[in-house]
N, CA and C of each residue as an Amber inpcrd file, in Angstrom:
protein
   687
 212.2690000  86.7010000 271.7260000 213.1900000  87.8190000 271.8770000
 214.4800000  87.3440000 272.5340000 215.5730000  87.9660000 272.1480000
 216.8920000  87.6070000 272.6670000 217.6120000  88.8750000 273.1230000
 218.2710000  88.7860000 274.2580000 219.0870000  89.8820000 274.7690000
 220.5490000  89.5790000 274.4800000 221.2600000  90.5350000 273.8820000
 222.6500000  90.3020000 273.5000000 223.4440000  91.6030000 273.4290000
 224.7210000  91.5700000 273.8020000 225.5950000  92.7000000 273.4840000
 225.8200000  92.7400000 271.9750000 226.1300000  93.9240000 271.4490000
 226.3360000  94.0710000 270.0120000 227.2720000  95.2260000 269.7190000
 227.9760000  95.1220000 268.5930000 228.8770000  96.1720000 268.1220000
 228.3700000  96.6720000 266.7760000 228.2270000  97.9740000 266.6320000
 227.6800000  98.5640000 265.4080000 228.7070000  98.4950000 264.2790000
 228.2680000  97.9910000 263.1230000 229.1250000  97.9170000 261.9490000
 228.7210000  98.9060000 260.8630000 227.4120000  99.1090000 260.6660000
 226.9790000  99.9440000 259.5400000 225.5160000 100.3240000 259.7320000
 225.1590000 101.5290000 259.3350000 223.7600000 101.9550000 259.3590000
 223.3580000 102.5000000 258.0010000 222.0970000 102.2610000 257.6250000
 221.5400000 102.7130000 256.3590000 220.1710000 103.3270000 256.6180000
 219.8780000 104.5320000 256.0900000 218.5410000 105.1030000 256.2580000
 217.4650000 104.1790000 255.6920000 216.3170000 104.1390000 256.3830000
 215.2150000 103.2800000 255.9690000 213.9110000 104.0260000 256.2000000
 213.1820000 104.2750000 255.1180000 211.9710000 105.0610000 255.2390000
 212.2880000 106.4960000 255.6230000 211.3190000 107.1720000 256.2440000
 211.4960000 108.5860000 256.5820000 212.2380000 108.7970000 257.8950000
 212.0610000 107.8920000 258.8490000 212.6340000 108.1390000 260.1780000
 213.4120000 106.9700000 260.7570000 213.4690000 105.8490000 260.0640000
 214.1040000 104.6600000 260.6190000 215.4630000 104.3980000 259.9790000
 216.1880000 103.4300000 260.5310000 217.4590000 102.9950000 259.9460000
 217.5190000 101.4690000 259.9920000 218.3260000 100.9120000 259.0950000
 218.7180000  99.5090000 259.1920000 220.1420000  99.4900000 259.7280000
 220.3470000  98.8110000 260.8320000 221.6660000  98.7500000 261.4470000
 222.1970000  97.3240000 261.3430000 223.4260000  97.2180000 260.8780000
 224.1050000  95.9220000 260.8370000 225.0350000  95.8560000 262.0260000
 224.8900000  94.8160000 262.8380000 225.6590000  94.7170000 264.0760000
 226.3040000  93.3330000 264.1830000 227.3990000  93.3010000 264.9200000
 228.0720000  92.0570000 265.2670000 227.6590000  91.7350000 266.6910000
 226.7500000  90.7700000 266.8650000 226.2550000  90.4320000 268.1870000
 227.0530000  89.2750000 268.7740000 227.1040000  89.2470000 270.0960000
 227.8250000  88.1500000 270.7470000 227.0320000  86.8540000 270.7010000
 225.7080000  86.9590000 270.7650000 224.8700000  85.7680000 270.8530000
 224.5000000  85.1850000 269.4980000 224.4090000  86.0430000 268.4690000
 223.8420000  85.6050000 267.1900000 224.7790000  85.7710000 266.0030000
 225.9420000  86.3870000 266.1980000 226.8130000  86.6970000 265.0690000
 226.3750000  87.9980000 264.4070000 226.6190000  88.1370000 263.1220000
 226.2520000  89.3570000 262.4010000 224.7690000  89.3020000 262.0430000
 224.0570000  90.3810000 262.3680000 222.6290000  90.4760000 262.0840000
 222.2760000  91.8940000 261.6390000 221.1580000  92.0250000 260.9340000
 220.6460000  93.3330000 260.5170000 219.2710000  93.5480000 261.1380000
 219.0410000  94.7710000 261.6400000 217.7900000  95.0890000 262.3210000
 217.2620000  96.4450000 261.8730000 215.9500000  96.5770000 261.8970000
 215.2960000  97.8680000 261.6970000 215.1260000  98.5290000 263.0580000
 215.5500000  99.7810000 263.1610000 215.3080000 100.5780000 264.3650000
 214.4210000 101.7370000 263.9610000 213.2280000 101.7940000 264.5240000
 212.2460000 102.7980000 264.1370000 212.4910000 104.1250000 264.8440000
 212.1720000 105.2160000 264.1360000 212.1360000 106.5320000 264.7440000
 213.4590000 107.1460000 265.1120000 214.5550000 106.6300000 264.5850000
 215.8780000 107.1570000 264.9590000 216.1040000 108.5460000 264.3890000
 215.5630000 108.8080000 263.2090000 215.8440000 110.0680000 262.5240000
 214.7350000 111.0920000 262.6860000 213.7860000 110.8260000 263.5540000
 212.7070000 111.7830000 263.7940000 213.1220000 112.8830000 264.7490000
 212.3260000 113.9370000 264.7860000 212.6300000 115.0830000 265.6550000
 212.6100000 114.6720000 267.1240000 211.6840000 113.8120000 267.4920000
 211.5680000 113.3570000 268.8770000 212.0180000 111.8980000 268.9900000
 213.1660000 111.6180000 268.4430000 213.6590000 110.2420000 268.3730000
 213.8360000 109.6410000 269.7590000 213.3660000 108.4090000 269.9130000
 213.5310000 107.6850000 271.1680000 214.9720000 107.1920000 271.3160000
 215.6010000 106.8500000 270.1810000 216.9880000 106.3870000 270.1610000
 217.8470000 107.4410000 269.4720000 218.8740000 107.9120000 270.1270000
 219.7530000 108.9190000 269.5570000 220.7250000 108.2850000 268.5630000
 220.9530000 108.9770000 267.4450000 221.8210000 108.4250000 266.4100000
 223.2640000 108.2780000 266.8530000 223.6900000 109.0560000 267.8630000
 225.0860000 108.9290000 268.3000000 225.3590000 107.5830000 268.9770000
 224.3060000 106.8430000 269.3310000 224.4920000 105.4940000 269.8590000
 224.8900000 104.5150000 268.7690000 224.6960000 104.9150000 267.5100000
 224.8990000 104.0000000 266.3900000 226.1470000 104.3310000 265.5850000
 227.1160000 104.9930000 266.2100000 228.3720000 105.2920000 265.5440000
 229.1800000 104.0010000 265.3430000 230.0770000 103.9730000 264.3480000
 230.8800000 102.7680000 264.1110000 231.6190000 102.2920000 265.3570000
 231.5250000 101.0020000 265.6300000 232.1810000 100.3230000 266.7470000
 231.5490000 100.6420000 268.0990000 230.3970000 101.3140000 268.1050000
 229.6960000 101.5490000 269.3670000 229.2200000 100.2240000 269.9370000
 229.3280000 100.0710000 271.2520000 228.9020000  98.8380000 271.9280000
 227.5340000  99.0560000 272.5660000 226.6150000  98.1430000 272.2880000
 225.2360000  98.2710000 272.7270000 224.7960000  97.0340000 273.4940000
 223.7960000  97.2330000 274.3320000 222.9970000  96.1300000 274.8560000
 221.6750000  96.1670000 274.1090000 221.3020000  95.0620000 273.4880000
 220.1150000  95.0390000 272.6470000 219.1710000  93.9130000 273.0710000
 217.8810000  94.1960000 272.9730000 216.8490000  93.1650000 273.0400000
 216.2050000  93.1410000 271.6620000 216.3150000  92.0060000 270.9800000
 215.9130000  91.9460000 269.5730000 214.9550000  90.7800000 269.3340000
 214.1380000  90.9330000 268.3000000 213.3300000  89.8270000 267.8070000
 214.1990000  89.0230000 266.8390000 214.2300000  87.7180000 267.0050000
 215.0430000  86.8750000 266.1410000 214.1670000  85.8160000 265.4790000
 213.7130000  86.1350000 264.2770000 212.8950000  85.2200000 263.4850000
 213.7840000  84.6150000 262.4050000 214.0100000  83.3270000 262.4670000
 214.9210000  82.6670000 261.5300000 214.4170000  82.6820000 260.0940000
 213.1400000  83.0340000 259.8940000 212.5660000  83.0120000 258.5480000
 212.7880000  84.3140000 257.7830000 213.3820000  85.3140000 258.4360000
 213.6510000  86.5840000 257.7610000 215.0540000  87.0610000 258.0800000
 215.6570000  87.7870000 257.1460000 217.0090000  88.3280000 257.3540000
 216.9820000  89.6820000 258.0480000 215.7900000  90.2620000 258.2130000
 215.6830000  91.6130000 258.7580000 214.6510000  91.6260000 259.8780000
 215.1200000  91.7530000 261.1080000 214.2450000  91.7610000 262.2740000
 214.2030000  93.1450000 262.9100000 213.4690000  93.2410000 264.0260000
 213.2920000  94.5180000 264.7050000 213.9850000  94.5230000 266.0630000
 214.3480000  95.7320000 266.4980000 214.9380000  95.9330000 267.8170000
 213.8420000  96.3840000 268.7800000 213.7330000  95.7220000 269.9180000
 212.7630000  96.1370000 270.9390000 213.3510000  97.1830000 271.8640000
 214.5810000  96.9420000 272.3270000 215.2440000  97.8790000 273.2340000
 216.7310000  97.9230000 272.9170000 217.3540000  99.0760000 273.1690000
 218.8120000  99.1520000 273.0830000 219.3280000 100.2590000 273.9760000
 220.5400000 100.0800000 274.4500000 221.1960000 101.0810000 275.2780000
 222.6970000 100.9540000 275.0990000 223.4280000 101.9980000 275.4560000
 224.8780000 101.9900000 275.3160000 225.5140000 101.1420000 276.4080000
 226.5860000 100.4190000 276.0490000 227.3300000  99.6210000 277.0200000
 228.4700000 100.4040000 277.6700000 228.7090000 101.6250000 277.2160000
 229.8130000 102.4060000 277.7750000 229.4730000 103.8800000 277.7920000
 230.2560000 104.6360000 278.5320000 230.0380000 106.0750000 278.6010000
 230.4990000 106.7490000 277.3150000 229.7970000 107.8050000 276.9180000
 230.1950000 108.5750000 275.7350000 231.3290000 109.5250000 276.1070000
 232.3080000 109.6600000 275.2220000 233.4270000 110.5500000 275.4920000
 233.9880000 111.0560000 274.1760000 234.7390000 112.1330000 274.2630000
 235.3640000 112.7140000 273.0850000 236.5970000 111.9010000 272.6950000
 236.6300000 111.4230000 271.4770000 237.7680000 110.6360000 271.0030000
 238.6750000 111.5080000 270.1460000 239.9630000 111.1690000 270.1260000
 240.9160000 111.8940000 269.2990000 240.7150000 111.5410000 267.8340000
 241.3440000 112.3040000 266.9560000 241.2480000 112.0330000 265.5250000
 241.8120000 110.6570000 265.1950000 242.9370000 110.2940000 265.8340000
 243.5350000 108.9840000 265.5930000 242.6230000 107.8580000 266.0560000
 241.9750000 108.0270000 267.2160000 241.0620000 106.9990000 267.7160000
 239.8710000 106.8240000 266.7880000 239.3170000 107.9260000 266.2990000
 238.1820000 107.8410000 265.3710000 238.5890000 107.1450000 264.0770000
 239.7950000 107.4500000 263.5870000 240.2760000 106.7840000 262.3750000
 240.4140000 105.2800000 262.6050000 240.9000000 104.9050000 263.7920000
 241.0210000 103.4800000 264.1270000 239.6510000 102.8180000 264.1980000
 238.6740000 103.5040000 264.7590000 237.3230000 102.9470000 264.8510000
 236.7560000 102.6590000 263.4610000 236.9030000 103.6090000 262.5560000
 236.4040000 103.4130000 261.1950000 237.1590000 102.2750000 260.5060000
 238.4680000 102.1990000 260.7430000 239.2810000 101.1380000 260.1530000
 238.8320000  99.7670000 260.6540000 238.7320000  99.6060000 261.9640000
 238.3330000  98.3260000 262.5400000 236.9210000  97.9350000 262.1050000
 236.0270000  98.9110000 262.0640000 234.6500000  98.6320000 261.6420000
 234.6060000  98.1590000 260.2020000 235.3780000  98.7980000 259.3210000
 235.3590000  98.3960000 257.9200000 235.9410000  96.9900000 257.7440000
 236.9890000  96.6620000 258.5050000 237.5440000  95.3050000 258.4540000
 236.4670000  94.2830000 258.8090000 235.7420000  94.5320000 259.9080000
 234.7120000  93.5930000 260.3460000 233.5480000  93.5520000 259.3700000
 233.1110000  94.7090000 258.9140000 231.9450000  94.7880000 258.0230000
 232.1860000  94.0260000 256.7230000 233.4160000  94.0880000 256.2210000
 233.7070000  93.4600000 254.9340000 234.2290000  92.0280000 255.0460000
 234.5180000  91.5900000 256.2610000 235.0510000  90.2290000 256.4020000
 234.0770000  89.2670000 257.0800000 233.1990000  89.7940000 257.9380000
 232.2600000  88.9190000 258.6510000 230.9830000  88.7470000 257.8450000
 230.5210000  87.5250000 257.7440000 229.2680000  87.2250000 257.0770000
 228.2070000  86.9210000 258.1340000 226.9420000  86.9830000 257.7130000
 225.8570000  86.6720000 258.6420000 225.8130000  85.1600000 258.8500000
 226.5180000  84.7250000 259.8760000 226.6690000  83.2870000 260.1040000
 226.6030000  82.9990000 261.5970000 227.3210000  81.9820000 262.0250000
 227.2720000  81.5530000 263.4190000 227.9570000  82.5630000 264.3420000
 227.5900000  82.5660000 265.6320000 228.2310000  83.4490000 266.6080000
 229.7290000  83.1800000 266.7180000 230.4900000  84.2360000 267.0330000
 231.9260000  84.1270000 267.2700000 232.2360000  84.8920000 268.5620000
 231.8290000  84.3460000 269.7170000 231.9430000  85.0980000 270.9730000
 233.3650000  85.4800000 271.3400000 234.3490000  84.6510000 271.0310000
 235.7400000  84.9950000 271.3670000 236.2010000  86.2110000 270.5730000
 235.8530000  86.2630000 269.2910000 236.1950000  87.4290000 268.4790000
 235.4330000  88.6490000 268.9640000 234.1640000  88.4730000 269.3070000
 233.3810000  89.6020000 269.8230000 234.0520000  90.1960000 271.0610000
 234.4400000  89.3460000 272.0080000 235.0630000  89.8340000 273.2440000
 236.3630000  90.5750000 272.9460000 237.1390000  90.0760000 271.9870000
 238.3900000  90.7350000 271.6140000 238.1120000  92.1260000 271.0430000
 237.1630000  92.2210000 270.1180000 236.8690000  93.5090000 269.4750000
 236.3700000  94.5190000 270.5040000 235.4940000  94.0840000 271.3980000
 234.9720000  94.9950000 272.4070000 236.0940000  95.4890000 273.3150000
 237.0150000  94.6030000 273.6970000 238.1220000  94.9890000 274.5690000
 239.0620000  95.9740000 273.8830000 239.3940000  95.7170000 272.6210000
 240.2700000  96.6250000 271.8880000 239.5950000  97.9830000 271.6990000
 238.3130000  97.9680000 271.3610000 237.5930000  99.2190000 271.1480000
 237.5190000 100.0900000 272.3830000 237.5820000  99.4720000 273.5670000
 237.5180000 100.2300000 274.8160000 238.8710000 100.7940000 275.2290000
 239.9510000 100.4010000 274.5380000 241.3010000 100.8300000 274.9370000
 242.1080000 101.3580000 273.7520000 241.4620000 102.0760000 272.8590000
 242.1540000 102.5490000 271.6590000 243.2410000 103.5680000 271.9700000
 243.0810000 104.3020000 273.0440000 244.0510000 105.3660000 273.3380000
 245.3690000 104.8320000 273.8620000 245.4190000 103.5600000 274.2700000
 246.6090000 103.0480000 274.9410000 247.7510000 102.6960000 274.0000000
 247.4350000 102.2000000 272.7960000 248.5130000 101.7560000 271.8950000
 248.0600000 101.8400000 270.4360000 247.7490000 103.0450000 269.9940000
 247.1910000 103.2180000 268.6550000 248.1430000 102.7680000 267.5560000
 249.4500000 102.8870000 267.7750000 250.4010000 102.5840000 266.7120000
 250.3970000 101.1140000 266.3320000 250.2580000 100.2210000 267.3170000
 250.3650000  98.7910000 267.0380000 249.0260000  98.1220000 266.7670000
 247.9110000  98.8070000 267.0210000 246.6010000  98.1730000 266.9190000
 246.2570000  97.6990000 265.5100000 246.4520000  98.4950000 264.4450000
 245.9690000  98.0480000 263.1250000 246.5060000  96.6920000 262.6870000
 247.8110000  96.4730000 262.7880000 248.3850000  95.1880000 262.3670000
 247.9190000  94.0680000 263.2900000 247.9920000  94.2910000 264.5980000
 247.5560000  93.2640000 265.5500000 246.0860000  92.9080000 265.3340000
 245.2630000  93.9080000 265.0500000 243.8380000  93.6730000 264.8240000
 243.6180000  92.8210000 263.5760000 244.2920000  93.1580000 262.4920000
 244.1540000  92.3840000 261.2590000 244.5960000  90.9370000 261.4610000
 245.6760000  90.7260000 262.1890000 246.1610000  89.3660000 262.4050000
 245.2320000  88.5730000 263.3170000 244.7010000  89.2140000 264.3610000
 243.8060000  88.5080000 265.2750000 242.4960000  88.1390000 264.5830000
 241.9310000  89.0630000 263.8120000 240.7000000  88.7620000 263.0790000
 240.9420000  87.6360000 262.0830000 242.0970000  87.6590000 261.4130000
 242.4040000  86.5960000 260.4450000 242.4680000  85.2380000 261.1350000
 242.9620000  85.1980000 262.3570000 243.0070000  83.9400000 263.1210000
 241.5950000  83.4020000 263.3530000 240.6720000  84.2810000 263.7710000
 239.3020000  83.8460000 264.0480000 238.5530000  83.4680000 262.7690000
 238.9820000  84.0160000 261.6420000 238.3460000  83.6720000 260.3650000
 238.9590000  82.4380000 259.7220000 240.0490000  81.9340000 260.3020000
 240.6960000  80.7450000 259.7600000 241.6270000  81.0140000 258.5980000
 242.1050000  82.2630000 258.4510000 243.0160000  82.5920000 257.3530000
 244.3220000  83.2010000 257.8840000 244.6590000  82.9230000 259.1260000
 245.8530000  83.5140000 259.7220000 247.1030000  83.1180000 258.9550000
 248.0230000  84.0640000 258.6920000 249.2940000  83.7240000 258.0390000
 250.0760000  82.6990000 258.8410000 250.6950000  81.7440000 258.1410000
 251.5150000  80.7290000 258.7890000 252.8940000  81.3110000 259.0870000
 253.3050000  81.2180000 260.3460000 254.6130000  81.7600000 260.7330000
 255.6680000  80.6570000 260.6900000 256.0740000  80.3200000 259.4920000
 257.1300000  79.3140000 259.2990000 258.4560000  79.9660000 258.9130000
 258.5960000  81.2560000 259.2500000 259.7760000  82.0220000 258.8400000
 261.0650000  81.3920000 259.3830000 262.0530000  81.2820000 258.5070000
 263.3720000  80.7770000 258.8870000 264.3790000  81.2950000 257.8630000
 265.6380000  81.0170000 258.0660000 266.6680000  81.5280000 257.1580000
 266.4920000  80.9980000 255.7410000 265.9420000  79.7890000 255.6090000
 265.7390000  79.2110000 254.2690000 264.4670000  79.7300000 253.5970000
 263.4980000  80.2140000 254.3950000 262.2250000  80.7110000 253.8630000
 261.8930000  82.0350000 254.5540000 262.5350000  83.1380000 254.1070000
 262.4120000  84.4090000 254.8180000 261.3720000  85.3770000 254.2530000
 260.7660000  85.0470000 253.1040000 259.8720000  85.9800000 252.4200000
 258.4170000  85.5210000 252.5270000 257.5420000  86.4280000 252.9640000
 256.1360000  86.0350000 253.0980000 255.4180000  86.1780000 251.7620000
 254.7060000  85.1250000 251.3770000 253.9550000  85.1040000 250.1270000
 252.4740000  85.3110000 250.4320000 251.9120000  86.4010000 249.9200000
 250.5120000  86.7290000 250.1930000 249.5560000  85.6770000 249.6500000
 249.8580000  85.1370000 248.4910000 248.9850000  84.1420000 247.8780000
 249.0460000  82.8120000 248.6280000 250.2450000  82.3870000 249.0100000
 250.4250000  81.1070000 249.6800000 250.0470000  81.1740000 251.1620000
 250.1300000  82.3600000 251.7510000 249.8200000  82.5000000 253.1700000
 250.9100000  81.9660000 254.0780000 252.1400000  81.9080000 253.5840000
 253.2660000  81.3660000 254.3510000 254.5590000  81.9870000 253.8530000
 255.6430000  81.7530000 254.5910000 256.9600000  82.2430000 254.1860000
 257.5820000  81.2550000 253.2000000 258.2330000  81.8140000 252.1700000
 258.8210000  80.9940000 251.1090000 260.2690000  81.4240000 250.8820000
 260.9490000  80.6820000 250.0390000 262.3790000  80.9300000 249.8210000
 262.6510000  81.9120000 248.6910000 261.8310000  81.8770000 247.6390000
 262.1310000  82.6690000 246.4370000 261.1350000  83.8080000 246.2570000
 261.6120000  84.9790000 245.8250000 260.7020000  86.1000000 245.5810000
 259.8060000  85.8490000 244.3730000 258.6230000  86.4660000 244.4100000
 257.6780000  86.3970000 243.2910000 256.8150000  87.6530000 243.3170000
 255.8120000  87.7110000 242.4390000 254.9440000  88.8840000 242.3760000
 254.1230000  89.0680000 243.6430000 253.9360000  88.0080000 244.4210000
 253.0870000  88.0970000 245.6110000 253.8670000  87.9910000 246.9190000
 255.2000000  88.0660000 246.8710000 255.9750000  88.0490000 248.1090000
 256.2520000  89.4660000 248.5900000 256.3560000  89.6200000 249.8950000
 256.7120000  90.9030000 250.4890000 258.2240000  91.0710000 250.4960000
 258.6690000  92.2980000 250.6850000 260.1000000  92.5650000 250.7460000
 260.6900000  91.9160000 251.9930000 261.9980000  91.7200000 252.0200000
 262.6270000  91.1510000 253.2270000 262.3090000  91.9530000 254.4870000
 262.2930000  93.2860000 254.3890000 262.0290000  94.1260000 255.5650000
 260.6120000  93.9400000 256.0900000 259.6200000  93.9680000 255.2020000
 258.2230000  93.8470000 255.6240000 257.9210000  92.4050000 256.0410000
 258.5550000  91.4410000 255.3870000 258.4020000  90.0440000 255.8110000
 258.9170000  89.8530000 257.2310000 260.0670000  90.4510000 257.5290000
 260.6450000  90.3350000 258.8760000 259.7520000  91.0030000 259.9160000
 259.1630000  92.1450000 259.5520000 258.2660000  92.8370000 260.4790000
 257.0060000  92.0070000 260.7380000 256.4540000  91.3900000 259.7080000
 255.3030000  90.5140000 259.8880000 255.6550000  89.3520000 260.8180000
 256.8290000  88.7710000 260.6310000 257.2650000  87.6730000 261.4950000
 257.3250000  88.1220000 262.9540000 257.7810000  89.3400000 263.2000000
 257.8360000  89.8530000 264.5680000 256.4470000  89.9390000 265.1760000
 255.4830000  90.4390000 264.3970000 254.1130000  90.5330000 264.9040000
 253.5280000  89.1490000 265.1760000 253.8590000  88.1900000 264.3520000
 253.3060000  86.8450000 264.5110000 253.9460000  86.0690000 265.6590000
 255.2040000  86.3680000 265.9580000 255.9510000  85.5170000 266.8850000
 256.2430000  86.1270000 268.2350000 256.0610000  87.4290000 268.3980000
 256.4900000  88.0810000 269.6340000 255.4110000  88.9940000 270.1910000
 255.3040000  89.0210000 271.5120000 254.3820000  89.9430000 272.1740000
 255.0460000  91.2830000 272.4560000 256.3650000  91.3440000 272.3590000
 257.1160000  92.5770000 272.5630000 257.7090000  93.0080000 271.2320000
 257.2770000  94.1400000 270.7290000 257.6760000  94.5890000 269.4010000
 258.6530000  95.7550000 269.4920000 259.6540000  95.7290000 268.6560000
 260.5580000  96.8830000 268.5600000 259.8490000  97.9960000 267.7890000
 260.1760000  99.2600000 268.1010000 259.5870000 100.3510000 267.3340000
 259.9620000 100.2280000 265.8570000 258.9800000 100.2420000 264.9900000
 259.2300000 100.1260000 263.5510000 258.9490000 101.4650000 262.8800000
 259.6790000 101.8040000 261.8190000 259.4160000 103.0470000 261.1030000
 257.9720000 103.1170000 260.6260000 257.4120000 104.3240000 260.6300000
 256.0240000 104.5190000 260.2210000 255.7840000 103.9890000 258.8110000
 256.7270000 104.2110000 257.9040000 256.5550000 103.7560000 256.5210000
 256.4510000 102.2360000 256.4450000 257.2260000 101.5260000 257.2980000
 257.1610000 100.0580000 257.3100000 255.8230000  99.5750000 257.8530000
 255.3220000 100.2370000 258.9020000 254.0310000  99.8380000 259.4610000
 252.9150000 100.0810000 258.4510000 252.9880000 101.1850000 257.7360000
 251.9920000 101.4550000 256.7070000 252.0530000 100.3970000 255.6070000
 253.2540000 100.0270000 255.2070000 253.4130000  99.0120000 254.1590000
 252.8560000  97.6700000 254.6070000 253.0600000  97.3310000 255.8850000
 252.5480000  96.0570000 256.3880000 251.0260000  96.0730000 256.4530000
 250.4290000  97.1870000 256.8670000 248.9620000  97.2970000 256.8700000
 248.4150000  97.0910000 255.4590000 249.0170000  97.7780000 254.4860000
 248.5720000  97.6330000 253.0960000 248.7290000  96.1930000 252.6050000
 249.8260000  95.5370000 253.0090000 250.0620000  94.1550000 252.5950000
 249.0160000  93.2180000 253.1870000 248.6570000  93.4220000 254.4490000
 247.6610000  92.5600000 255.0810000 246.2690000  92.7850000 254.4960000
 245.9660000  94.0080000 254.1080000 244.6900000  94.2570000 253.4350000
 244.6460000  93.5450000 252.0790000 245.7680000  93.5450000 251.3810000
 245.8620000  92.7930000 250.1240000 245.7070000  91.3000000 250.3930000
 246.2520000  90.8330000 251.5050000 246.1300000  89.4240000 251.9060000
 244.6560000  89.0630000 252.1310000 243.9300000  89.9310000 252.8340000
 242.4860000  89.7180000 253.0390000 241.7570000  89.6300000 251.7000000
 242.0980000  90.5180000 250.7760000 241.4230000  90.5330000 249.4820000
 241.6730000  89.2420000 248.7030000 242.8570000  88.6700000 248.8750000
 243.1650000  87.4170000 248.1900000 242.4290000  86.2220000 248.7930000
 242.1390000  86.2900000 250.0880000 241.6100000  85.1080000 250.7740000
 240.1510000  85.2230000 251.2020000 239.5440000  86.3990000 251.0270000
 238.1270000  86.5840000 251.3390000 237.4360000  87.2390000 250.1470000
 236.4810000  86.5570000 249.5620000 235.8130000  87.0860000 248.3650000
 234.9940000  88.3380000 248.6530000 234.5660000  88.5230000 249.9090000
 233.7390000  89.6790000 250.2610000 234.5560000  90.9350000 250.5390000
 235.8670000  90.7980000 250.6220000 236.7130000  91.9050000 251.0660000
 237.1740000  92.7090000 249.8530000 236.4180000  93.7590000 249.5130000
 236.7120000  94.5660000 248.3240000 236.5720000  96.0550000 248.6280000
 237.2690000  96.8750000 247.8550000 237.1170000  98.3370000 247.8730000
 237.2970000  98.9080000 249.2840000 238.3800000  98.5240000 249.9330000
 238.6790000  99.0210000 251.2760000 239.2400000 100.4370000 251.1780000
 238.7630000 101.3670000 252.0210000 239.1620000 102.7690000 251.8900000
 239.6570000 103.4220000 253.1770000 239.2260000 102.9460000 254.3500000
 239.5070000 103.6870000 255.5830000 240.9780000 103.7000000 255.9620000
 241.7950000 102.8000000 255.3850000 243.2280000 102.8080000 255.7190000
 243.9130000 104.0660000 255.2030000 243.3440000 104.7060000 254.1710000
 243.9410000 105.9400000 253.6530000 243.8620000 107.0530000 254.6910000
 242.7170000 107.1460000 255.3880000 242.5800000 108.1260000 256.4720000
 243.4990000 107.7410000 257.6230000 243.5530000 106.4500000 257.9220000
 244.4010000 105.9790000 259.0130000 245.8500000 106.3380000 258.7790000
 246.3420000 106.1470000 257.5610000 247.7230000 106.4870000 257.2350000
 247.9930000 107.9730000 257.4340000 246.9840000 108.7920000 257.2130000
 247.1450000 110.2360000 257.3160000 247.2990000 110.7010000 258.7580000
 246.5540000 110.0870000 259.6830000 246.5150000 110.5860000 261.0570000
 247.3610000 109.7770000 262.0330000 247.7070000 108.5400000 261.6790000
 248.4050000 107.6910000 262.6280000 249.9130000 107.8960000 262.5640000
 250.5110000 108.1200000 263.7110000 251.9480000 108.3640000 263.7900000
 252.6220000 107.2460000 264.5850000
């Protein structure tokens, strides 16, 4: 048995009263577990503990010979509170990014710590989180855009993953390229128009789709665009 913090990515009903939960653990990376009795009338584990991006302390069985193990114990790592509509949209967005980009592989404790910290402070800077989150996750996955922006190469090419000189079908506009450069190069960002931030989010999602074969059919950004100001 192993004790580890974990972040909930996805749950699926299993049998009459159980669920399969996919979590991003600090000790083991992405893993899937069966949790018994969650959907029963007298459930020992409440389903609200398994909401997207919920942080848990888990004691789990880890058998390397199977992809699906069992949870012995779990508890919440934080207090439950009412979140705003924008915060909930961000949680679903961040969870979908992780669920579709992380594979069941080696632990990534630095990324885990970053995600947990951002998830605990969503109310502080909701406007800048989506782009910063996508760029930080891309860094940990080894697909971070190269910030070689200069006067000779001002346009970011989604396919090449770098700034280039000539426009093509996969380059961003000068405005969105410049905004991406600001996010990559500066910790202090000027207020950008909502339409530009939305365009940059969409561009980075397209970038993920080009560079990660598992990243398909992303949907939560549509809700995010609706509620985020």
